[in-house]
Amino acid sequence: MKLYMVEFDDRDIPVIEEGIEIEAGDGRQAANLGADVGGQTLAMVPLLIPVVDVEVPEDRRLREAHVSIDEEGKLSFHQPRESDAAFVVLSAIQRSPDARTEVEPYGAGVECVANAFERPMDRQLLVVQPGARIRFRRFGRGGHYGRWFVVEWNGTELASRNDEPSEPA
């Protein structure tokens, strides 16, 4: 499975980066994707995805791995297996009414497996199948709406494009 970060921030265009940054500490390696609101206590729990039996490149960006999800919903990165899916971390700004992102409900082929945030960014961890897409835009006070964008996975490459719908006649 290929791994990607997609950031939609103040630049108002989606920025796609191949790979996820891996940090080393306490004798282990993990992706630190912010905080998750944990269970009934609503405690802020760091969302760390440990790297298990995978060699992390010198630049510290893991570009391919098998993403394991256990019965409790815990994620981990393992040796890559053949897969057409992509693991996408969609990081979208949610700072205030003046800078928020509207994400359309996910369609077929997109599964949200975890959520986190690192203010002002909300993060959705997605498993995306070939042919699936994610659509979003900026909105703010006074009915100000930005352009629609789509991020699409074709089984080989993750790409973004402007997706302005045509106006009904």
mmCIF file of C-alpha atoms in Angstrom, residues 10-167:
data_model
loop_
_atom_site.group_PDB
_atom_site.id
_atom_site.type_symbol
_atom_site.label_atom_id
_atom_site.label_comp_id
_atom_site.label_asym_id
_atom_site.label_seq_id
_atom_site.Cartn_x
_atom_site.Cartn_y
_atom_site.Cartn_z
ATOM 1 C CA ASP A 10 -4.219 28.417 3.976
ATOM 2 C CA ARG A 11 -2.719 27.881 0.510
ATOM 3 C CA ASP A 12 -6.240 26.843 -0.633
ATOM 4 C CA ILE A 13 -4.900 24.113 -2.908
ATOM 5 C CA PRO A 14 -4.349 20.474 -1.988
ATOM 6 C CA VAL A 15 -0.672 19.611 -1.550
ATOM 7 C CA ILE A 16 0.143 15.921 -1.957
ATOM 8 C CA GLU A 17 3.291 14.456 -0.444
ATOM 9 C CA GLU A 18 4.329 10.876 -1.016
ATOM 10 C CA GLY A 19 5.083 9.088 2.233
ATOM 11 C CA ILE A 20 4.484 9.725 5.919
ATOM 12 C CA GLU A 21 7.158 11.148 8.213
ATOM 13 C CA ILE A 22 8.445 8.706 10.822
ATOM 14 C CA GLU A 23 9.905 9.856 14.145
ATOM 15 C CA ALA A 24 12.339 7.869 16.286
ATOM 16 C CA GLY A 25 12.199 7.960 20.069
ATOM 17 C CA ASP A 26 12.316 5.671 23.086
ATOM 18 C CA GLY A 27 13.874 2.959 20.938
ATOM 19 C CA ARG A 28 10.889 2.791 18.581
ATOM 20 C CA GLN A 29 9.766 4.389 15.368
ATOM 21 C CA ALA A 30 6.288 5.726 14.690
ATOM 22 C CA ALA A 31 4.268 8.218 12.695
ATOM 23 C CA ASN A 32 2.949 10.932 15.023
ATOM 24 C CA LEU A 33 -0.266 12.205 13.468
ATOM 25 C CA GLY A 34 -1.539 14.441 16.272
ATOM 26 C CA ALA A 35 -4.072 13.617 18.972
ATOM 27 C CA ASP A 36 -7.220 11.530 19.081
ATOM 28 C CA VAL A 37 -10.098 12.029 21.480
ATOM 29 C CA GLY A 38 -10.015 8.746 23.377
ATOM 30 C CA GLY A 39 -13.152 6.880 24.395
ATOM 31 C CA GLN A 40 -15.581 7.824 27.164
ATOM 32 C CA THR A 41 -12.993 9.863 29.070
ATOM 33 C CA LEU A 42 -12.501 12.209 26.108
ATOM 34 C CA ALA A 43 -8.802 12.230 26.982
ATOM 35 C CA MET A 44 -6.429 13.490 24.323
ATOM 36 C CA VAL A 45 -4.451 10.430 23.209
ATOM 37 C CA PRO A 46 -1.455 10.780 20.865
ATOM 38 C CA LEU A 47 -2.206 9.051 17.561
ATOM 39 C CA LEU A 48 1.027 7.154 16.992
ATOM 40 C CA ILE A 49 1.298 4.497 14.302
ATOM 41 C CA PRO A 50 4.245 2.222 15.152
ATOM 42 C CA VAL A 51 6.562 0.893 12.450
ATOM 43 C CA VAL A 52 7.038 -2.882 12.785
ATOM 44 C CA ASP A 53 9.697 -4.761 10.780
ATOM 45 C CA VAL A 54 9.978 -2.059 8.107
ATOM 46 C CA GLU A 55 13.194 -0.261 7.214
ATOM 47 C CA VAL A 56 12.636 3.499 7.316
ATOM 48 C CA PRO A 57 14.518 5.410 4.586
ATOM 49 C CA GLU A 58 17.201 7.980 5.453
ATOM 50 C CA ASP A 59 14.829 10.867 4.713
ATOM 51 C CA ARG A 60 12.443 9.440 7.407
ATOM 52 C CA ARG A 61 9.477 9.232 4.987
ATOM 53 C CA LEU A 62 7.832 5.828 4.802
ATOM 54 C CA ARG A 63 6.358 5.547 1.307
ATOM 55 C CA GLU A 64 4.998 2.014 1.254
ATOM 56 C CA ALA A 65 3.779 -0.371 3.954
ATOM 57 C CA HIS A 66 1.000 -2.738 4.913
ATOM 58 C CA VAL A 67 -1.359 -0.927 7.287
ATOM 59 C CA SER A 68 -2.645 -3.307 9.949
ATOM 60 C CA ILE A 69 -5.763 -2.510 11.978
ATOM 61 C CA ASP A 70 -6.321 -4.745 15.009
ATOM 62 C CA GLU A 71 -9.630 -5.588 16.752
ATOM 63 C CA GLU A 72 -9.309 -2.504 18.977
ATOM 64 C CA GLY A 73 -8.721 -0.206 15.997
ATOM 65 C CA LYS A 74 -4.985 0.271 16.634
ATOM 66 C CA LEU A 75 -2.947 0.903 13.505
ATOM 67 C CA SER A 76 0.593 -0.232 12.684
ATOM 68 C CA PHE A 77 2.875 -0.223 9.635
ATOM 69 C CA HIS A 78 4.352 -3.567 8.481
ATOM 70 C CA GLN A 79 6.279 -4.980 5.525
ATOM 71 C CA PRO A 80 4.502 -4.005 2.293
ATOM 72 C CA ARG A 81 2.080 -6.487 0.770
ATOM 73 C CA GLU A 82 0.626 -6.334 -2.676
ATOM 74 C CA SER A 83 -2.358 -3.992 -2.563
ATOM 75 C CA ASP A 84 -4.150 -1.643 -4.946
ATOM 76 C CA ALA A 85 -5.286 0.591 -2.073
ATOM 77 C CA ALA A 86 -3.598 3.743 -0.782
ATOM 78 C CA PHE A 87 -3.343 4.994 2.799
ATOM 79 C CA VAL A 88 -4.077 8.734 2.747
ATOM 80 C CA VAL A 89 -3.823 11.184 5.635
ATOM 81 C CA LEU A 90 -6.136 14.067 4.692
ATOM 82 C CA SER A 91 -5.143 17.092 6.762
ATOM 83 C CA ALA A 92 -7.652 19.942 6.364
ATOM 84 C CA ILE A 93 -7.764 23.289 8.162
ATOM 85 C CA GLN A 94 -10.643 23.758 10.632
ATOM 86 C CA ARG A 95 -9.348 26.852 12.431
ATOM 87 C CA SER A 96 -12.395 29.103 12.605
ATOM 88 C CA PRO A 97 -15.562 30.067 10.754
ATOM 89 C CA ASP A 98 -13.280 32.029 8.414
ATOM 90 C CA ALA A 99 -11.087 29.062 7.489
ATOM 91 C CA ARG A 100 -12.866 25.727 7.521
ATOM 92 C CA THR A 101 -13.026 22.840 5.091
ATOM 93 C CA GLU A 102 -16.178 21.127 3.906
ATOM 94 C CA VAL A 103 -15.528 17.483 3.001
ATOM 95 C CA GLU A 104 -18.264 15.637 1.131
ATOM 96 C CA PRO A 105 -19.386 12.338 2.673
ATOM 97 C CA TYR A 106 -17.019 9.607 1.554
ATOM 98 C CA GLY A 107 -18.302 7.466 -1.262
ATOM 99 C CA ALA A 108 -17.619 3.875 -2.231
ATOM 100 C CA GLY A 109 -13.989 2.903 -1.969
ATOM 101 C CA VAL A 110 -13.045 5.341 0.824
ATOM 102 C CA GLU A 111 -12.912 4.119 4.427
ATOM 103 C CA CYS A 112 -12.007 6.375 7.348
ATOM 104 C CA VAL A 113 -10.022 4.227 9.824
ATOM 105 C CA ALA A 114 -9.034 6.952 12.338
ATOM 106 C CA ASN A 115 -9.254 10.671 13.100
ATOM 107 C CA ALA A 116 -6.823 13.019 14.769
ATOM 108 C CA PHE A 117 -6.040 16.677 14.968
ATOM 109 C CA GLU A 118 -3.145 19.000 15.462
ATOM 110 C CA ARG A 119 -4.806 22.368 15.566
ATOM 111 C CA PRO A 120 -5.635 24.039 13.342
ATOM 112 C CA MET A 121 -5.625 20.897 11.174
ATOM 113 C CA ASP A 122 -8.079 18.012 11.411
ATOM 114 C CA ARG A 123 -6.759 14.724 10.072
ATOM 115 C CA GLN A 124 -8.701 11.823 8.607
ATOM 116 C CA LEU A 125 -6.809 8.577 8.016
ATOM 117 C CA LEU A 126 -8.293 6.959 4.929
ATOM 118 C CA VAL A 127 -7.900 3.704 3.039
ATOM 119 C CA VAL A 128 -8.677 4.548 -0.583
ATOM 120 C CA GLN A 129 -9.398 1.952 -3.281
ATOM 121 C CA PRO A 130 -8.613 2.478 -6.993
ATOM 122 C CA GLY A 131 -11.141 4.749 -8.686
ATOM 123 C CA ALA A 132 -12.254 6.340 -5.410
ATOM 124 C CA ARG A 133 -12.170 10.066 -4.767
ATOM 125 C CA ILE A 134 -12.379 12.577 -1.948
ATOM 126 C CA ARG A 135 -14.037 15.965 -2.608
ATOM 127 C CA PHE A 136 -13.654 19.109 -0.477
ATOM 128 C CA ARG A 137 -13.633 22.920 -0.487
ATOM 129 C CA ARG A 138 -13.047 25.893 1.795
ATOM 130 C CA PHE A 139 -15.934 27.846 3.298
ATOM 131 C CA GLY A 140 -16.267 30.821 5.615
ATOM 132 C CA ARG A 141 -18.591 33.419 7.058
ATOM 133 C CA GLY A 142 -21.054 35.235 4.877
ATOM 134 C CA GLY A 143 -21.532 32.354 2.467
ATOM 135 C CA HIS A 144 -18.013 32.547 1.054
ATOM 136 C CA TYR A 145 -17.219 29.244 -0.641
ATOM 137 C CA GLY A 146 -14.001 28.276 -2.348
ATOM 138 C CA ARG A 147 -13.463 26.006 -5.322
ATOM 139 C CA TRP A 148 -14.155 22.289 -5.070
ATOM 140 C CA PHE A 149 -11.137 20.008 -5.274
ATOM 141 C CA VAL A 150 -10.934 16.271 -5.763
ATOM 142 C CA VAL A 151 -8.166 13.894 -4.755
ATOM 143 C CA GLU A 152 -8.313 10.650 -6.741
ATOM 144 C CA TRP A 153 -6.445 7.350 -6.474
ATOM 145 C CA ASN A 154 -6.075 5.362 -9.709
ATOM 146 C CA GLY A 155 -4.261 2.394 -8.175
ATOM 147 C CA THR A 156 -0.842 3.802 -9.066
ATOM 148 C CA GLU A 157 -0.887 7.524 -8.356
ATOM 149 C CA LEU A 158 -2.709 9.982 -6.093
ATOM 150 C CA ALA A 159 -3.616 13.184 -7.919
ATOM 151 C CA SER A 160 -5.654 16.304 -7.229
ATOM 152 C CA ARG A 161 -7.629 18.527 -9.526
ATOM 153 C CA ASN A 162 -10.102 21.391 -9.455
ATOM 154 C CA ASP A 163 -13.644 19.979 -9.580
ATOM 155 C CA GLU A 164 -16.013 22.858 -10.182
ATOM 156 C CA PRO A 165 -19.454 21.479 -11.004
ATOM 157 C CA SER A 166 -21.280 22.991 -13.928
ATOM 158 C CA GLU A 167 -24.201 25.202 -12.973
#
